[in-house]
Coordinates of C-alpha atoms in Angstrom, one line a residue:
Chain A
M1 CA -27.0 28.9 29.9
H2 CA -27.5 30.6 33.2
A3 CA -30.3 29.1 35.2
P4 CA -32.6 31.8 36.8
D5 CA -34.2 31.7 40.2
G6 CA -37.2 29.4 40.6
F7 CA -35.9 26.9 38.0
I8 CA -34.6 24.3 40.5
D9 CA -36.3 23.9 43.9
V10 CA -34.7 25.2 47.1
P11 CA -33.3 21.9 48.6
V12 CA -31.5 20.9 45.4
S13 CA -30.2 24.5 44.9
A14 CA -28.9 24.5 48.5
A15 CA -27.2 21.1 47.9
A16 CA -25.7 22.3 44.7
G17 CA -24.5 25.4 46.6
V18 CA -22.8 23.3 49.2
L19 CA -21.2 21.2 46.5
A20 CA -20.0 24.4 44.7
A21 CA -18.6 25.8 48.0
G22 CA -16.7 22.6 48.7
A23 CA -15.3 22.5 45.2
I24 CA -14.2 26.2 45.4
A25 CA -12.5 25.5 48.8
V26 CA -10.6 22.6 47.2
S27 CA -9.8 24.8 44.2
L28 CA -8.5 27.6 46.3
R29 CA -5.9 25.2 47.8
G30 CA -5.2 23.7 44.4
A31 CA -4.7 27.0 42.8
R32 CA -2.2 28.0 45.4
R33 CA -0.3 24.9 44.4
E34 CA -0.6 25.8 40.7
L35 CA 0.3 29.5 41.1
D36 CA 1.5 30.0 44.7
E37 CA 1.3 33.6 45.8
R38 CA 0.7 34.8 42.3
T39 CA -2.8 33.3 42.5
A40 CA -4.8 36.5 43.1
P41 CA -3.5 38.7 40.3
L42 CA -3.1 35.9 37.7
A43 CA -6.4 34.2 38.4
G44 CA -8.1 37.6 38.5
L45 CA -6.7 38.5 35.1
V46 CA -7.6 35.1 33.6
A47 CA -11.1 35.6 35.0
A48 CA -11.2 39.0 33.3
F49 CA -10.0 37.2 30.1
V50 CA -12.8 34.6 30.4
F51 CA -15.3 37.4 30.9
A52 CA -14.1 39.3 27.9
A53 CA -13.8 36.2 25.7
Q54 CA -17.4 35.4 26.4
M55 CA -18.3 38.7 24.7
L56 CA -16.3 37.8 21.5
N57 CA -18.9 36.9 18.9
F58 CA -18.3 34.1 16.5
P59 CA -20.7 34.4 13.5
V60 CA -22.2 31.1 12.5
A61 CA -24.5 31.8 9.5
G62 CA -27.5 33.9 8.6
G63 CA -26.9 36.6 11.2
T64 CA -26.7 34.2 14.2
S65 CA -23.6 34.0 16.2
G66 CA -22.3 32.1 19.2
H67 CA -19.8 32.8 21.9
L68 CA -17.4 30.8 24.0
L69 CA -18.4 29.3 27.4
G70 CA -14.8 29.0 28.4
G71 CA -14.9 26.3 31.1
A72 CA -12.8 23.8 29.1
L73 CA -10.5 26.6 27.7
A74 CA -9.7 28.0 31.2
A75 CA -9.0 24.5 32.6
I76 CA -6.6 23.7 29.8
L77 CA -4.9 27.0 29.8
V78 CA -4.4 27.6 33.5
G79 CA -5.1 24.2 35.1
P80 CA -8.2 22.7 36.5
Y81 CA -8.2 24.4 39.9
T82 CA -7.5 27.9 38.7
G83 CA -9.9 27.3 35.9
I84 CA -12.8 26.4 38.3
L85 CA -12.0 29.5 40.3
C86 CA -11.9 31.8 37.3
V87 CA -15.2 30.6 35.9
S88 CA -16.9 30.6 39.3
V89 CA -15.8 34.2 40.0
V90 CA -17.1 35.2 36.5
L91 CA -20.5 33.5 37.3
L92 CA -20.6 35.2 40.8
M93 CA -20.0 38.6 39.4
Q94 CA -22.4 38.0 36.6
A95 CA -25.1 37.0 39.1
V96 CA -24.4 39.9 41.5
L97 CA -23.7 42.7 39.1
F98 CA -25.4 41.8 35.8
A99 CA -28.4 39.9 37.2
D100 CA -27.4 37.1 34.7
G101 CA -28.4 33.9 36.5
G102 CA -30.3 33.8 39.7
L103 CA -28.6 34.3 43.1
T104 CA -30.2 31.1 44.5
A105 CA -29.2 29.3 41.3
L106 CA -25.6 30.3 41.7
G107 CA -24.7 26.9 43.1
V108 CA -26.4 25.1 40.3
N109 CA -24.7 27.3 37.7
I110 CA -21.2 26.9 39.2
T111 CA -21.7 23.1 39.5
T112 CA -22.8 22.8 35.8
M113 CA -20.7 25.4 34.1
A114 CA -17.5 25.7 36.2
I115 CA -17.0 22.4 38.0
T116 CA -18.4 19.9 35.5
T117 CA -16.6 21.3 32.5
A118 CA -13.3 21.4 34.3
V119 CA -13.6 18.0 35.9
V120 CA -14.6 16.4 32.6
A121 CA -12.4 18.4 30.2
Y122 CA -9.1 18.4 32.0
P123 CA -8.5 14.7 32.7
L124 CA -9.7 13.9 29.2
F125 CA -7.2 16.5 27.8
R126 CA -4.4 15.2 29.9
G127 CA -5.1 11.6 29.0
L128 CA -5.2 12.4 25.3
V129 CA -2.0 14.5 25.4
T130 CA -0.2 11.6 27.1
V131 CA -1.5 9.0 24.7
L132 CA -1.0 11.0 21.5
P133 CA 2.4 11.8 20.0
R134 CA 4.1 14.7 21.6
T135 CA 3.4 17.4 19.1
R136 CA 1.6 20.7 18.9
R137 CA -1.1 19.2 16.7
S138 CA -2.1 16.6 19.3
V139 CA -2.5 19.4 21.9
T140 CA -5.0 21.0 19.5
V141 CA -6.8 17.7 18.9
A142 CA -6.9 16.9 22.6
S143 CA -8.4 20.3 23.5
F144 CA -11.0 19.9 20.7
V145 CA -12.1 16.6 22.1
A146 CA -12.1 17.8 25.7
A147 CA -14.2 20.9 24.9
L148 CA -16.5 18.8 22.7
V149 CA -17.3 16.4 25.5
S150 CA -17.4 19.0 28.3
V151 CA -20.4 21.0 27.0
P152 CA -22.9 18.0 26.7
A153 CA -21.5 16.7 30.0
S154 CA -22.5 20.0 31.7
A155 CA -25.9 19.6 30.0
V156 CA -26.3 16.1 31.4
V157 CA -25.5 17.3 34.9
F158 CA -28.0 20.1 34.6
T159 CA -30.6 17.6 33.4
L160 CA -29.8 15.4 36.5
L161 CA -30.3 18.4 38.8
Y162 CA -33.5 19.2 37.0
A163 CA -34.6 15.6 37.4
I164 CA -34.1 15.7 41.1
G165 CA -35.3 19.2 41.8
G166 CA -37.1 20.6 38.8
T167 CA -40.1 22.7 39.5
T168 CA -42.2 21.4 36.5
D169 CA -43.1 17.9 35.7
V170 CA -41.5 17.6 32.2
S171 CA -40.6 14.1 31.1
I172 CA -36.9 13.8 31.9
G173 CA -36.3 11.9 28.6
K174 CA -37.5 15.0 26.8
V175 CA -35.4 17.4 28.8
A176 CA -32.3 15.2 28.4
A177 CA -32.9 14.8 24.6
A178 CA -33.4 18.6 24.1
M179 CA -30.6 19.7 26.4
V180 CA -28.0 17.2 25.1
G181 CA -29.1 17.6 21.5
V182 CA -28.7 21.4 21.6
H183 CA -25.6 21.2 23.6
L184 CA -23.9 18.7 21.2
L185 CA -24.2 21.5 18.6
I186 CA -23.0 24.2 21.0
G187 CA -20.2 21.8 22.1
L188 CA -19.1 21.5 18.5
G189 CA -18.7 25.2 18.2
E190 CA -17.1 25.4 21.6
A191 CA -14.7 22.7 20.6
V192 CA -13.6 24.4 17.4
I193 CA -13.1 27.7 19.1
T194 CA -11.2 26.2 22.1
A195 CA -9.0 24.1 19.8
L196 CA -8.1 27.1 17.6
T197 CA -7.5 29.3 20.7
V198 CA -5.3 26.7 22.4
G199 CA -3.5 26.2 19.1
A200 CA -2.8 29.9 18.8
V201 CA -1.4 30.1 22.4
V202 CA 0.7 27.0 22.0
A203 CA 2.2 28.4 18.8
V204 CA 3.4 31.6 20.6
R205 CA 3.8 30.7 24.3
P206 CA 3.7 26.9 24.7
D207 CA 4.9 27.4 28.3
L208 CA 1.7 29.2 29.2
V209 CA -0.6 26.2 28.4
H210 CA -0.8 24.5 31.7
G211 CA -2.1 21.2 30.3
A212 CA 0.8 20.9 27.9
R213 CA 3.7 21.8 30.2
G214 CA 5.4 18.4 29.8
L215 CA 5.7 18.9 26.0
R216 CA 8.4 21.5 26.1
P217 CA 11.3 20.2 23.9
K218 CA 14.6 19.6 25.6
L219 CA 17.2 22.2 25.4
K220 CA 19.8 21.3 22.8
L221 CA 23.4 22.4 22.8
R222 CA 25.6 22.5 19.7
V223 CA 28.8 20.9 20.6
D224 CA 31.4 20.5 17.8
G225 CA 28.7 21.0 15.2
E226 CA 26.5 18.3 16.7
L227 CA 23.3 18.8 18.6
V228 CA 23.5 17.3 22.1
D229 CA 20.8 17.2 24.8
A230 CA 21.7 19.8 27.5
P231 CA 21.9 18.3 31.0
D232 CA 18.9 19.1 33.1
A233 CA 19.3 21.6 35.8
P234 CA 19.8 19.6 39.1
E235 CA 16.5 19.0 40.7
P236 CA 16.1 20.5 44.1
A237 CA 16.7 18.0 46.9
P238 CA 13.4 16.4 47.8
A239 CA 12.1 17.3 51.3
P240 CA 12.7 14.5 53.8
A241 CA 9.8 12.1 53.4
R242 CA 7.3 12.3 56.3
S243 CA 6.0 9.0 57.6
R244 CA 2.7 8.3 55.9
R245 CA 2.2 5.3 58.0
K246 CA 0.0 7.1 60.5
V247 CA -2.3 8.5 57.9
W248 CA -2.4 5.2 56.1
V249 CA -3.4 3.2 59.2
T250 CA -6.0 5.8 60.3
G251 CA -7.5 5.7 56.9
L252 CA -7.6 2.0 56.8
V253 CA -9.2 1.7 60.2
T254 CA -11.8 4.3 59.4
S255 CA -12.8 2.6 56.2
L256 CA -13.0 -0.8 57.9
V257 CA -15.2 0.7 60.7
L258 CA -17.4 2.5 58.1
A259 CA -17.7 -0.5 55.9
G260 CA -18.1 -3.2 58.5
F261 CA -20.1 -1.4 61.3
V262 CA -21.7 1.8 60.2
S263 CA -23.1 0.2 57.0
F264 CA -25.5 -1.7 59.4
Y265 CA -27.3 1.6 59.8
A266 CA -27.1 2.8 56.2
S267 CA -30.4 3.4 54.5
A268 CA -31.8 0.4 52.6
D269 CA -33.8 2.7 50.4
P270 CA -32.7 3.2 46.8
D271 CA -30.6 6.3 46.4
G272 CA -32.0 9.4 44.6
L273 CA -30.8 8.5 41.1
E274 CA -32.2 5.0 41.4
K275 CA -35.4 6.4 42.6
V276 CA -35.7 8.8 39.7
A277 CA -34.8 6.0 37.3
G278 CA -37.5 3.8 39.0
D279 CA -40.2 6.4 39.0
H280 CA -39.7 7.2 35.3
G281 CA -39.3 3.6 34.3
I282 CA -35.7 4.2 33.0
D283 CA -34.4 1.3 35.0
K284 CA -36.8 -1.2 33.4
K285 CA -34.4 -1.5 30.6
A286 CA -31.3 -1.6 32.9
E287 CA -29.8 -5.0 32.6
E288 CA -28.5 -6.8 35.5
H289 CA -24.8 -6.2 35.9
T290 CA -22.7 -8.9 34.3
I291 CA -21.2 -9.7 37.7
A292 CA -24.5 -9.9 39.4
D293 CA -23.7 -13.5 40.1
S294 CA -20.4 -12.8 41.7
P295 CA -19.9 -13.8 45.4
L296 CA -20.2 -10.1 46.5
A297 CA -23.2 -9.1 44.4
D298 CA -25.4 -6.3 45.7
Y299 CA -23.2 -5.7 48.7
G300 CA -23.8 -9.0 50.5
V301 CA -21.8 -12.2 50.8
K302 CA -23.4 -15.3 49.3
D303 CA -24.2 -18.1 51.6
V304 CA -24.2 -15.9 54.7
D305 CA -27.8 -15.6 55.8
N306 CA -27.6 -12.9 58.5
A307 CA -28.2 -9.8 56.4
R308 CA -26.2 -7.5 58.7
L309 CA -23.2 -9.8 59.0
S310 CA -23.3 -10.4 55.3
G311 CA -23.3 -6.7 54.5
A312 CA -20.5 -6.1 56.9
L313 CA -18.4 -8.9 55.5
A314 CA -18.9 -7.6 52.0
G315 CA -17.9 -4.1 53.1
V316 CA -14.8 -5.3 54.8
T317 CA -13.8 -7.5 51.8
G318 CA -14.5 -4.6 49.5
V319 CA -12.2 -2.3 51.5
G320 CA -9.5 -5.0 51.5
V321 CA -9.6 -5.5 47.8
T322 CA -9.6 -1.8 47.1
V323 CA -6.6 -1.2 49.4
V324 CA -4.7 -4.0 47.7
A325 CA -5.6 -2.9 44.2
G326 CA -4.8 0.8 45.0
T327 CA -1.5 0.0 46.6
A328 CA -0.6 -2.2 43.6
V329 CA -1.4 0.6 41.1
F330 CA 0.5 3.2 43.2
W331 CA 3.5 0.9 43.6
V332 CA 3.7 0.3 39.8
V333 CA 3.4 4.0 39.1
V334 CA 6.1 5.0 41.6
R335 CA 8.4 2.2 40.4
G336 CA 7.9 3.3 36.8
R337 CA 8.8 6.8 37.7
R338 CA 11.8 5.7 39.6
T339 CA 13.2 3.6 36.7
D340 CA 12.6 6.6 34.4
R341 CA 14.6 8.9 36.6
D342 CA 17.4 6.3 36.9
A343 CA 17.5 5.9 33.1
D344 CA 17.7 9.7 32.7
T345 CA 20.6 10.1 35.1
T346 CA 22.6 7.4 33.4
T347 CA 22.2 9.0 30.0
H348 CA 23.2 12.4 31.4
D349 CA 26.3 10.8 32.9
D350 CA 27.1 9.5 29.4
S351 CA 26.6 12.9 27.7
N352 CA 28.7 14.6 30.3
V353 CA 31.7 12.5 29.7
Chain B
M1 CA -10.1 56.1 32.8
G2 CA -12.1 59.2 32.2
A3 CA -15.4 57.3 32.2
G4 CA -15.8 57.2 35.9
H5 CA -14.9 54.2 38.0
A6 CA -18.3 52.6 38.1
H7 CA -19.9 49.8 36.2
R8 CA -22.6 50.4 33.6
L9 CA -25.4 49.2 35.8
Y10 CA -24.6 51.6 38.6
R11 CA -26.7 54.7 39.0
H12 CA -25.2 57.4 41.0
G13 CA -27.3 58.8 43.7
H14 CA -27.7 59.8 47.3
S15 CA -30.8 57.9 48.3
P16 CA -31.2 56.1 51.6
V17 CA -30.7 52.8 49.7
H18 CA -27.4 54.0 48.3
A19 CA -26.3 55.0 51.8
L20 CA -26.8 51.5 53.3
P21 CA -23.6 49.5 53.9
P22 CA -23.0 47.1 51.1
H23 CA -23.0 43.9 53.1
T24 CA -26.4 44.6 54.6
K25 CA -27.7 45.1 51.1
L26 CA -26.2 41.9 49.8
A27 CA -27.6 39.9 52.7
A28 CA -31.0 41.5 52.2
V29 CA -31.1 40.7 48.5
L30 CA -30.0 37.1 49.1
A31 CA -32.6 36.6 51.9
F32 CA -35.3 38.2 49.7
V33 CA -34.5 35.9 46.8
V34 CA -34.5 32.8 49.0
V35 CA -37.9 33.8 50.4
V36 CA -39.3 34.4 47.0
V37 CA -38.1 31.1 45.6
S38 CA -39.6 29.2 48.6
T39 CA -43.0 30.7 48.1
P40 CA -45.6 28.3 46.7
R41 CA -46.4 29.1 43.1
E42 CA -50.2 28.9 43.6
A43 CA -50.1 32.0 45.9
M44 CA -50.2 34.4 42.9
W45 CA -51.1 37.4 45.1
A46 CA -47.8 36.9 47.1
F47 CA -45.7 37.6 44.0
A48 CA -47.7 40.8 43.4
A49 CA -46.9 41.8 47.0
Y50 CA -43.2 41.1 46.3
A51 CA -43.3 43.2 43.2
G52 CA -44.9 45.9 45.3
L53 CA -42.1 45.7 47.9
L54 CA -39.4 46.0 45.2
A55 CA -41.3 48.9 43.7
L56 CA -41.2 50.6 47.1
V57 CA -37.4 50.0 47.3
A58 CA -36.9 51.3 43.7
Y59 CA -38.9 54.4 44.7
A60 CA -36.8 54.9 47.8
A61 CA -33.6 54.5 45.7
R62 CA -34.9 56.9 43.1
V63 CA -34.4 54.4 40.3
P64 CA -36.8 55.3 37.5
P65 CA -39.1 52.5 36.4
G66 CA -37.9 52.8 32.8
F67 CA -34.3 52.0 33.9
L68 CA -35.4 49.0 35.9
L69 CA -37.6 47.6 33.1
R70 CA -34.9 48.0 30.5
R71 CA -32.5 46.1 32.7
L72 CA -35.1 43.3 33.1
L73 CA -34.6 42.5 29.3
I74 CA -31.7 40.3 30.3
E75 CA -34.1 37.6 31.2
V76 CA -35.6 37.3 27.7
P77 CA -34.0 33.9 27.1
F78 CA -35.8 32.4 30.1
V79 CA -39.1 33.9 28.9
A80 CA -38.7 31.9 25.7
F81 CA -38.0 28.8 27.7
A82 CA -40.9 29.4 30.0
A83 CA -43.2 29.8 27.0
L84 CA -42.2 26.3 25.9
L85 CA -43.1 24.7 29.2
P86 CA -46.9 24.5 28.8
F87 CA -46.4 22.5 25.5
V88 CA -43.9 19.9 26.7
A89 CA -45.0 19.3 30.3
R90 CA -47.0 16.2 31.2
G91 CA -50.2 15.7 33.2
E92 CA -53.7 17.1 32.9
R93 CA -54.3 19.2 29.8
V94 CA -56.5 22.2 29.3
D95 CA -57.7 23.9 26.1
V96 CA -56.8 27.5 25.8
L97 CA -57.6 29.3 22.5
G98 CA -57.7 25.9 20.7
L99 CA -54.3 24.9 22.0
S100 CA -53.9 21.9 24.3
L101 CA -51.7 23.0 27.2
S102 CA -50.5 21.2 30.3
V103 CA -51.8 22.6 33.6
D104 CA -48.6 21.7 35.4
G105 CA -46.6 23.3 32.5
L106 CA -48.6 26.5 32.8
W107 CA -47.9 26.6 36.5
G108 CA -44.2 25.9 35.9
A109 CA -44.0 28.7 33.3
W110 CA -45.6 31.1 35.8
N111 CA -43.2 29.9 38.5
V112 CA -40.1 30.4 36.5
L113 CA -41.3 33.8 35.1
A114 CA -42.4 35.2 38.4
K115 CA -39.5 34.1 40.5
G116 CA -36.9 34.7 37.8
T117 CA -38.2 38.2 37.2
L118 CA -38.3 39.1 40.9
G119 CA -34.8 37.7 41.3
V120 CA -33.4 39.7 38.4
A121 CA -35.2 42.9 39.6
A122 CA -33.7 42.5 43.1
S123 CA -30.2 42.0 41.6
V124 CA -30.6 45.0 39.3
L125 CA -31.7 47.2 42.2
L126 CA -28.6 46.0 44.2
A127 CA -26.3 46.7 41.2
A128 CA -27.9 50.1 40.6
T129 CA -27.4 51.3 44.1
T130 CA -24.0 49.8 45.0
E131 CA -20.7 50.6 43.5
L132 CA -18.4 47.8 42.4
R133 CA -15.8 48.4 45.0
E134 CA -18.5 48.4 47.7
V135 CA -19.9 45.1 46.4
L136 CA -16.4 43.5 46.8
L137 CA -16.1 45.0 50.3
G138 CA -19.5 43.7 51.2
L139 CA -18.6 40.2 49.9
Q140 CA -15.5 40.3 52.1
R141 CA -17.6 41.4 55.1
L142 CA -19.9 38.4 54.5
R143 CA -16.9 36.1 55.0
L144 CA -16.3 35.1 51.5
P145 CA -12.7 33.6 51.4
P146 CA -10.3 36.6 51.1
L147 CA -8.5 34.9 48.1
L148 CA -11.8 34.7 46.3
V149 CA -12.6 38.3 46.9
Q150 CA -9.1 39.3 45.7
I151 CA -9.6 37.3 42.5
A152 CA -13.0 39.0 42.0
S153 CA -11.5 42.4 42.7
F154 CA -8.7 41.8 40.1
M155 CA -11.3 40.6 37.7
V156 CA -13.5 43.8 38.0
R157 CA -10.4 46.0 38.2
Y158 CA -8.9 44.7 35.0
G159 CA -12.2 43.6 33.3
D160 CA -12.4 47.0 31.5
V161 CA -8.7 47.0 30.6
V162 CA -9.0 43.5 29.0
T163 CA -12.3 44.4 27.3
D164 CA -10.7 47.5 25.9
E165 CA -7.7 45.5 24.7
M166 CA -10.2 43.2 22.9
R167 CA -11.9 46.3 21.4
R168 CA -8.6 47.6 20.1
M169 CA -7.8 44.2 18.5
R170 CA -11.2 44.4 16.8
I171 CA -10.5 47.9 15.5
A172 CA -7.1 46.7 14.2
R173 CA -8.7 43.7 12.4
E174 CA -11.4 45.9 10.9
S175 CA -9.0 48.6 9.8
R176 CA -7.2 45.9 7.8
G177 CA -10.4 45.0 6.0
F178 CA -11.4 41.9 8.0
E179 CA -15.0 41.2 8.6
A180 CA -16.1 38.0 10.3
R181 CA -19.0 36.6 8.2
G182 CA -19.0 32.9 9.0
V183 CA -17.4 29.8 10.3
R184 CA -14.4 30.2 7.9
H185 CA -13.3 33.3 9.8
W186 CA -13.2 31.6 13.2
G187 CA -9.5 31.0 12.9
V188 CA -8.7 34.7 12.9
L189 CA -11.1 35.4 15.9
A190 CA -9.6 32.5 17.8
K191 CA -6.1 33.8 17.2
S192 CA -7.3 37.1 18.7
A193 CA -8.7 35.2 21.7
G194 CA -5.3 33.4 22.1
A195 CA -3.4 36.7 21.9
L196 CA -5.8 38.2 24.4
F197 CA -5.1 35.4 26.8
I198 CA -1.4 35.8 26.5
R199 CA -1.6 39.6 27.0
S200 CA -3.9 39.1 30.1
Y201 CA -1.6 36.5 31.6
E202 CA 1.5 38.6 31.0
R203 CA -0.3 41.6 32.5
G204 CA -1.1 39.4 35.5
E205 CA 2.6 38.6 35.9
R206 CA 3.5 42.3 35.6
V207 CA 0.8 43.3 38.1
H208 CA 2.1 40.6 40.5
L209 CA 5.7 41.9 40.3
A210 CA 4.5 45.5 40.8
M211 CA 2.6 44.4 43.9
V212 CA 5.5 42.4 45.3
S213 CA 7.7 45.4 44.8
R214 CA 5.2 47.4 46.9
G215 CA 5.3 44.9 49.7
Y216 CA 2.5 42.5 48.8
A217 CA 2.7 39.3 50.9
G218 CA -0.4 37.4 50.0
S219 CA -3.1 39.5 51.4
M220 CA -4.5 42.9 50.7
P221 CA -4.5 45.6 53.4
V222 CA -8.1 46.5 54.4
I223 CA -8.1 50.2 54.8
D224 CA -11.8 50.9 54.6
E225 CA -13.5 48.4 56.9
V226 CA -17.2 48.8 56.4
T227 CA -19.4 48.5 59.4
A228 CA -23.1 48.6 59.9
S229 CA -25.1 49.9 62.8
R230 CA -28.1 48.1 64.2
A231 CA -30.4 50.7 62.6
Q232 CA -28.9 50.1 59.2
W233 CA -29.2 46.4 59.5
C234 CA -32.9 46.9 60.5
R235 CA -33.5 49.1 57.5
A236 CA -31.8 46.7 55.1
L237 CA -33.6 43.6 56.5
A238 CA -37.0 45.3 56.3
L239 CA -37.4 44.1 52.7
P240 CA -36.7 40.3 53.4
S241 CA -38.7 40.5 56.7
A242 CA -41.7 41.9 54.9
A243 CA -41.3 39.3 52.2
F244 CA -41.1 36.6 54.8
V245 CA -44.4 37.6 56.3
V246 CA -45.9 37.5 52.8
C247 CA -44.4 34.1 52.3
L248 CA -45.8 32.7 55.5
L249 CA -49.2 34.0 54.6
G250 CA -48.8 32.4 51.2
W251 CA -48.2 29.0 52.8
T252 CA -51.1 29.2 55.3
V253 CA -53.8 31.0 53.3

């Protein structure tokens, strides 16, 4: 659903535009990583595909028909960054050439239809593919679920934008119910089509499905009538590791300064979402968080009376805990990967003998 | 290839509006739409003035009213949505023909209708007077990232090719007696979409190789740099400036 001009007020449209521009800048870099210098022709052709696929009509019943939105499909097939770029370019050209969706609403449309769908669908898809057994069927199932969730998620983001910058005073509950209700149905159709399409591509060219690249079966060699795993091609030597210490220290110092010092001056007013929730009485039902009694509840330290000092202490403690937890997770992941690689090399040595 | 290298919305002509450099037109349309959107909705006469300004532009561009009105049909879905607003919005109610409507909802519907229609009309005029290639050049001149412009240019360049491929697949399906009637046939259609993706992607790879063999190194050569003189900028920006005056009046009066 392409939002027209005048649907969302100017400040929120502008904010969404800034968000969309930032996301596109990140995606341009990410797409270069995904496709290197082939980015322009490949992303262009995929954008043309998304554009054409949106014209493919899927009859539902009684003369009605639906069509693909394509956000989740593009993210799964060519990767999240390229996917965002392709759908954004399609939206841009639709707004400029076909007057489909307002020019001032372009940021809103890109945020809801390109960014949200990719950001929701791709991690979900990857997560499911890693958890499920490594078969073609699980790729299909994962793309079904990813597309199913991505469409209502995009409706929810649109409702949020409408809640902040809508030009008409409609009860947000009603908008949310209508949008999410309708988009659950649309999402079901989108999910079926996306799953079938990804399934069709995986059946013919599994290497083209970006989200399922790890699933390629290993090359087998028949040696003396027995199937043996072929040794992997030697990995290119890793580039000499640059010292990350400087980056790390700068980041830590910045976070500490922000958390401990700058937070003095942060606004004490509730943020936009809390305000909307308060105005509409949504937050009346919100229960206090289960850790509301914890020593750091509500960004302050218990038993420290000076409000500023308490906030700063809480901030610094928060940064410390985050850094420790993050480092621990990172360390575990890296170690896991290393042991995997070691195990691989040993088996290869065996098979080579 | 025989159909002319222009999109369906373009209307060939030699009017003063056609002759303006594309980036001035893009900037003018964007500024105009921003001005329209920031006008208070209570100033109904201001929207009539905007419509008058657009009609002047259409007259100068020799775009017939029928053409413009037919293109405006694209916004029918929003009209349906706008028609719903008076029934669901909150606040003070007013009785019209026995129906209880919300005042704020009526204003909201008017707001979406007026601003949406003006936005669509401005975009349609832009598309009708600017060739595809010019639009891309204009976007490039307006400092859109070059990679994004390249992607867009490949999209429009191969959009017709990919659409034609899809049409041929449909003809192939139909000539084998296939007719999509319901959900049960989605599998076949989705397989077509999958095949279309593979063909598009492989075409992209071939296009890239062809470009590399002709010396492509990541950026396209710009051979037709578009420039605009001060007079052309003035002419293009006359529309948003006039609209801005109307907008200011709308806020003060």
